Amino acid sequence: MWRYFHMLPLEDKGWAVSQGEGWTPLVDAPRLARQLGVRNVLLKNETVNPTGSYKDRQISFGISKAREVGARTVAVVSSGNVAASAASYSAIAGMKCNIFAPSNASEEKLIQARMYGASFFRVDTLSSSRIFDLVIKACKKKGWYLLSTAGLYNPYHVEGAKTIAYELFEKTDSLPDWIIAPVGGGGLIGGLWRGLTELETLGKFRTMPRIIGIQSSACTPLVNAIEKDLSPADVIANPVAVGDTIAGAIADDILYDAYTALPAIRETGGHAFSVADDEMLEAEKMLAQTAGIFAEPASASTVAGVRKLRDTGLVRSGDTVCCIITGSGLKDMASARRLVGSPQTIEPSEEAFLRLE
């Protein structure tokens, strides 16, 4: 990621805290494409980042910025991926890390964060906006640095996400027709849009890819905003209800990056859709068994989104789509267990082995 230092707002590269995040594979998935009924499916495999998600890009830059301003303690609101990343990068930087998670956060992700030595607190609410309000007050009174990937609270960290757009440009002869990304607070699609518009301004390409945001049907602030033509201010001022979902990573009751996420959809001619838990689980299995990538349900939502886009006729059979696979399935083994069940037990005999196909 730091190959793009000259495009990032950090004064001195000496402040950078890095584990080699970024420059992730862009995988051609022909078997998956055939199942989804499109010509080409590209998968930006962010699961191979150091802590298993694309959030390492944002946190690498965020911790670097915190070092630059002299922070000693960082505070994080996260259901899992940001927590794990923040704890890891804080450990490298020698900073104290306080993590506050909603009650529906994945246990696997929280274990990962605690292994890095962070102080962890589960808050008895599903509302991330309520937790943010409390953490912001604590940061002001205690002098903590708010290490949030939400642009509403810290505008710097989306800069890390935009490097995905730079890599897509470098790794392809021509950009895809569609870029499909999961959406919680909206920072990822906002970052993609920022990166693409910067490249467009530099004259690197002429045709802008259309950006699609995918949300859990249990939490749809972006979908609501697009369908009702809401302004960013309206979206931020009105949290939505959060239902039960396996995709806690994208269950934010506020579209925190509305000021970049909504233009990402509207100015590229994109759209927003929601998918249900069973659609994400089916897509998680399909992705693993056709492309060899084990993704958490929220990440697999992009694959479920392609199917929905084909059903609506928005994406045509001759199009090229790129799905951003944001986080590893190892972060949510409970959901994967629902898909595969228990292994078969056989006798320790030659006959038993020869009966197998």
XYZ file of C-alpha atoms in Angstrom, residues 7-357:
351
model
C -0.766 10.074 -2.834
C -1.373 9.798 0.935
C -1.619 12.738 3.389
C 1.312 11.835 5.641
C 4.184 14.312 5.863
C 7.014 11.840 6.438
C 7.099 8.169 5.423
C 9.134 7.547 8.562
C 5.882 7.638 10.540
C 4.438 4.726 8.538
C 3.463 1.578 10.458
C 3.256 -1.306 8.009
C 3.033 -5.100 7.859
C 3.083 -5.301 4.080
C -0.641 -4.676 3.703
C -2.082 -4.062 0.268
C -1.038 -5.149 -3.231
C -3.471 -8.035 -2.812
C -4.256 -10.532 -5.593
C -6.768 -9.756 -8.317
C -8.093 -13.197 -9.184
C -9.859 -14.213 -12.392
C -12.704 -16.584 -11.460
C -14.050 -18.239 -14.646
C -15.977 -21.030 -12.873
C -17.716 -18.513 -10.630
C -18.434 -16.303 -13.650
C -20.175 -19.175 -15.431
C -22.364 -19.866 -12.409
C -23.286 -16.200 -12.120
C -23.916 -15.795 -15.852
C -21.402 -13.056 -16.649
C -18.381 -12.968 -18.935
C -15.705 -12.129 -16.368
C -15.638 -12.068 -12.584
C -12.577 -10.586 -10.907
C -12.043 -11.014 -7.178
C -9.941 -8.499 -5.245
C -8.821 -10.836 -2.500
C -8.366 -8.653 0.571
C -8.468 -11.691 2.884
C -4.681 -12.055 2.498
C -3.939 -8.802 4.333
C -1.979 -9.234 7.605
C -4.999 -9.529 9.934
C -7.333 -10.947 7.287
C -9.269 -7.943 6.006
C -8.999 -4.790 3.920
C -9.251 -2.752 7.129
C -5.475 -3.181 7.458
C -5.119 -0.543 4.752
C -7.132 2.013 6.699
C -5.608 1.158 10.056
C -2.049 1.155 8.730
C -2.593 4.723 7.611
C -4.599 5.595 10.727
C -1.942 4.394 13.167
C 0.707 6.158 11.105
C -1.274 9.395 11.379
C -1.705 8.819 15.122
C 2.070 8.484 15.477
C 2.569 11.662 13.487
C 0.398 13.668 15.920
C 1.969 12.069 19.007
C -0.915 9.868 20.176
C -0.265 7.292 22.905
C -3.697 5.676 23.274
C -6.178 4.913 20.498
C -9.877 4.121 20.822
C -11.809 1.973 18.364
C -15.482 1.163 17.809
C -15.715 -2.093 15.892
C -17.662 -5.315 15.442
C -14.446 -7.155 14.637
C -12.300 -6.426 11.585
C -11.240 -2.921 12.602
C -10.718 -4.162 16.154
C -8.337 -6.920 15.077
C -6.444 -4.617 12.760
C -6.213 -1.751 15.250
C -4.972 -4.064 17.990
C -2.298 -5.530 15.723
C -0.971 -2.227 14.399
C -1.130 -0.629 17.854
C 1.053 -3.437 19.170
C 3.661 -2.709 16.497
C 3.548 1.029 17.237
C 3.702 0.502 21.003
C 0.378 2.247 21.616
C -2.386 1.323 24.036
C -5.558 0.278 22.224
C -9.066 0.400 23.738
C -11.712 -1.464 21.728
C -15.471 -1.041 22.144
C -17.714 -3.530 20.312
C -21.489 -3.906 19.938
C -23.134 -6.951 21.452
C -23.439 -8.789 18.094
C -19.694 -8.803 17.341
C -18.139 -12.092 16.141
C -16.361 -13.953 18.936
C -13.585 -15.137 16.593
C -12.710 -11.562 15.662
C -12.767 -10.439 19.269
C -10.417 -13.256 20.299
C -8.040 -12.182 17.540
C -8.056 -8.582 18.780
C -7.437 -9.593 22.390
C -4.470 -11.749 21.393
C -2.651 -8.590 20.299
C -2.957 -7.186 23.818
C -5.729 -4.640 23.324
C -8.174 -3.764 26.107
C -11.595 -4.964 25.000
C -15.062 -3.899 26.129
C -18.350 -5.299 24.816
C -21.100 -2.671 25.017
C -24.639 -3.944 25.584
C -26.223 -2.417 22.479
C -26.522 -3.119 18.746
C -26.241 0.588 17.946
C -22.764 1.495 16.747
C -23.792 5.165 16.649
C -24.592 5.088 20.375
C -21.177 3.583 21.115
C -19.482 6.176 18.911
C -21.179 8.989 20.841
C -19.840 7.631 24.123
C -16.338 6.961 22.783
C -16.068 10.444 21.275
C -16.903 11.966 24.655
C -14.309 9.736 26.329
C -11.675 10.678 23.738
C -12.226 14.379 24.389
C -11.967 13.983 28.158
C -9.133 11.441 28.282
C -7.023 12.535 25.317
C -7.401 9.299 23.350
C -6.968 9.319 19.566
C -10.164 8.162 17.811
C -8.908 5.481 15.432
C -12.130 5.256 13.467
C -12.358 4.175 9.840
C -15.574 6.215 9.573
C -14.966 9.417 7.664
C -17.585 11.207 9.759
C -15.235 11.000 12.739
C -11.791 10.775 11.160
C -11.435 11.888 7.533
C -7.908 10.525 7.091
C -8.462 6.805 7.267
C -10.510 6.469 4.077
C -7.232 7.311 2.352
C -6.078 3.752 2.961
C -9.140 2.289 1.241
C -8.607 4.328 -1.918
C -5.408 2.393 -2.632
C -7.600 -0.546 -3.706
C -8.696 1.578 -6.670
C -5.075 2.351 -7.525
C -4.262 -1.360 -7.516
C -7.240 -2.227 -9.715
C -5.942 0.279 -12.242
C -2.394 -1.097 -12.107
C -3.423 -4.745 -12.253
C -5.871 -4.551 -15.192
C -5.519 -3.611 -18.844
C -8.899 -1.912 -18.546
C -10.997 -1.247 -15.472
C -14.060 -3.480 -14.927
C -17.547 -2.339 -15.874
C -18.739 -2.806 -12.299
C -17.082 -2.729 -8.884
C -19.161 -4.407 -6.182
C -18.373 -3.883 -2.506
C -20.034 -4.631 0.830
C -21.278 -1.589 2.717
C -21.549 -0.990 6.443
C -20.592 2.595 7.181
C -19.709 3.243 3.530
C -15.989 3.919 3.897
C -14.955 1.297 1.352
C -17.080 2.526 -1.537
C -16.231 6.097 -0.555
C -12.543 5.242 -0.716
C -12.916 3.434 -4.041
C -14.696 6.446 -5.499
C -12.055 8.824 -4.196
C -9.255 6.734 -5.667
C -11.006 6.415 -9.017
C -11.796 10.125 -9.264
C -8.169 10.959 -8.503
C -7.033 8.637 -11.288
C -9.621 10.132 -13.635
C -8.412 13.651 -12.801
C -4.878 12.539 -13.638
C -6.120 11.374 -17.040
C -5.468 7.679 -16.414
C -8.774 6.464 -17.885
C -11.931 7.765 -19.540
C -14.757 5.418 -18.547
C -15.582 5.299 -14.849
C -16.613 1.888 -13.454
C -20.062 1.806 -11.893
C -19.997 1.172 -8.148
C -22.511 -1.136 -6.470
C -22.978 -1.232 -2.703
C -24.297 -4.401 -1.063
C -25.877 -4.394 2.394
C -27.436 -6.927 4.722
C -31.224 -6.881 4.492
C -31.175 -6.492 8.295
C -29.518 -3.069 8.065
C -29.965 -0.897 4.967
C -29.088 2.800 5.430
C -27.449 3.042 1.985
C -30.248 1.216 0.181
C -32.813 3.467 1.876
C -30.857 6.591 0.948
C -30.620 5.625 -2.723
C -34.252 4.545 -3.012
C -35.554 7.685 -1.256
C -32.971 10.086 -2.733
C -31.860 11.235 0.723
C -29.068 13.718 1.335
C -25.952 12.743 3.324
C -27.103 14.960 6.202
C -30.507 13.240 6.314
C -28.904 9.795 6.331
C -26.485 10.620 9.135
C -29.185 12.255 11.252
C -31.511 9.243 11.104
C -30.072 5.892 12.271
C -31.862 2.813 10.972
C -32.975 -0.210 12.950
C -30.535 -3.138 13.065
C -32.010 -6.618 12.831
C -30.388 -9.968 13.547
C -27.813 -10.922 10.909
C -24.712 -13.050 10.499
C -23.120 -10.086 8.703
C -22.280 -7.951 11.714
C -19.348 -6.469 9.797
C -21.799 -4.498 7.633
C -24.551 -3.838 10.181
C -23.959 -0.150 10.931
C -27.075 1.809 11.802
C -25.606 4.985 10.282
C -23.926 5.441 6.910
C -20.948 7.186 8.511
C -19.286 7.948 5.184
C -22.457 9.207 3.529
C -20.692 12.262 2.092
C -18.496 10.033 -0.071
C -20.568 6.825 -0.245
C -23.631 8.448 -1.810
C -21.637 10.222 -4.552
C -19.823 6.924 -5.170
C -23.151 5.417 -6.192
C -24.827 8.423 -7.785
C -21.950 9.886 -9.764
C -20.868 6.558 -11.247
C -24.369 5.443 -12.231
C -24.237 2.653 -9.676
C -26.834 1.258 -7.310
C -27.356 -0.327 -3.897
C -28.970 -3.653 -3.049
C -29.521 -5.747 0.047
C -29.132 -9.502 0.436
C -30.419 -11.844 3.124
C -28.347 -14.087 5.381
C -29.186 -17.233 3.412
C -28.063 -15.547 0.181
C -24.742 -14.609 1.776
C -24.204 -18.130 3.081
C -24.950 -19.627 -0.333
C -22.521 -17.149 -1.906
C -19.861 -17.926 0.706
C -20.016 -21.604 -0.234
C -20.085 -20.875 -3.974
C -17.069 -18.575 -3.697
C -15.063 -21.176 -1.793
C -15.975 -24.071 -4.086
C -15.475 -22.295 -7.424
C -12.687 -19.792 -6.701
C -10.955 -21.256 -3.656
C -11.453 -18.149 -1.500
C -12.822 -18.543 2.024
C -14.658 -15.323 2.874
C -16.819 -14.266 5.791
C -20.536 -13.793 4.981
C -20.338 -9.982 4.757
C -17.574 -10.324 2.163
C -19.452 -12.967 0.194
C -22.381 -10.557 -0.025
C -20.722 -9.133 -3.145
C -21.062 -12.473 -4.925
C -24.702 -12.682 -3.847
C -25.020 -9.161 -5.194
C -23.831 -10.181 -8.667
C -26.594 -12.758 -8.852
C -29.154 -10.134 -7.841
C -27.783 -7.711 -10.418
C -28.104 -10.348 -13.138
C -31.670 -11.131 -12.060
C -32.620 -7.453 -12.315
C -30.914 -7.118 -15.712
C -28.651 -4.308 -14.549
C -25.510 -6.354 -15.213
C -25.397 -7.929 -18.674
C -23.874 -11.264 -19.606
C -20.984 -9.613 -21.471
C -19.932 -7.382 -18.583
C -16.857 -7.648 -16.378
C -17.512 -7.326 -12.659
C -15.041 -7.011 -9.816
C -16.083 -8.155 -6.342
C -14.134 -6.783 -3.386
C -13.694 -9.737 -1.015
C -13.060 -7.806 2.161
C -12.505 -10.320 4.970
C -11.499 -13.912 5.653
C -13.945 -16.667 6.528
C -11.618 -17.622 9.375
C -13.104 -14.638 11.201
C -16.533 -16.285 11.378
C -16.168 -20.033 11.679
C -19.611 -20.372 13.259
C -21.273 -19.355 9.990
C -19.031 -21.670 7.981
C -19.889 -24.541 10.301
C -23.540 -24.100 9.366
C -22.595 -24.747 5.740
C -20.376 -27.807 6.077
C -21.674 -29.627 9.147
C -19.615 -32.357 10.819
C -17.061 -34.511 8.945
C -17.917 -38.097 8.025
C -16.295 -40.832 10.127
C -15.161 -44.044 8.384
C -13.644 -47.308 9.580
C -9.838 -47.705 9.545
C -9.993 -50.458 6.898
C -9.002 -50.908 3.262
C -12.585 -51.781 2.366
C -13.860 -48.511 3.772
C -11.297 -46.529 1.788
C -12.014 -48.361 -1.471
C -15.734 -47.621 -1.176
C -14.987 -43.914 -1.481
C -15.321 -42.110 -4.812
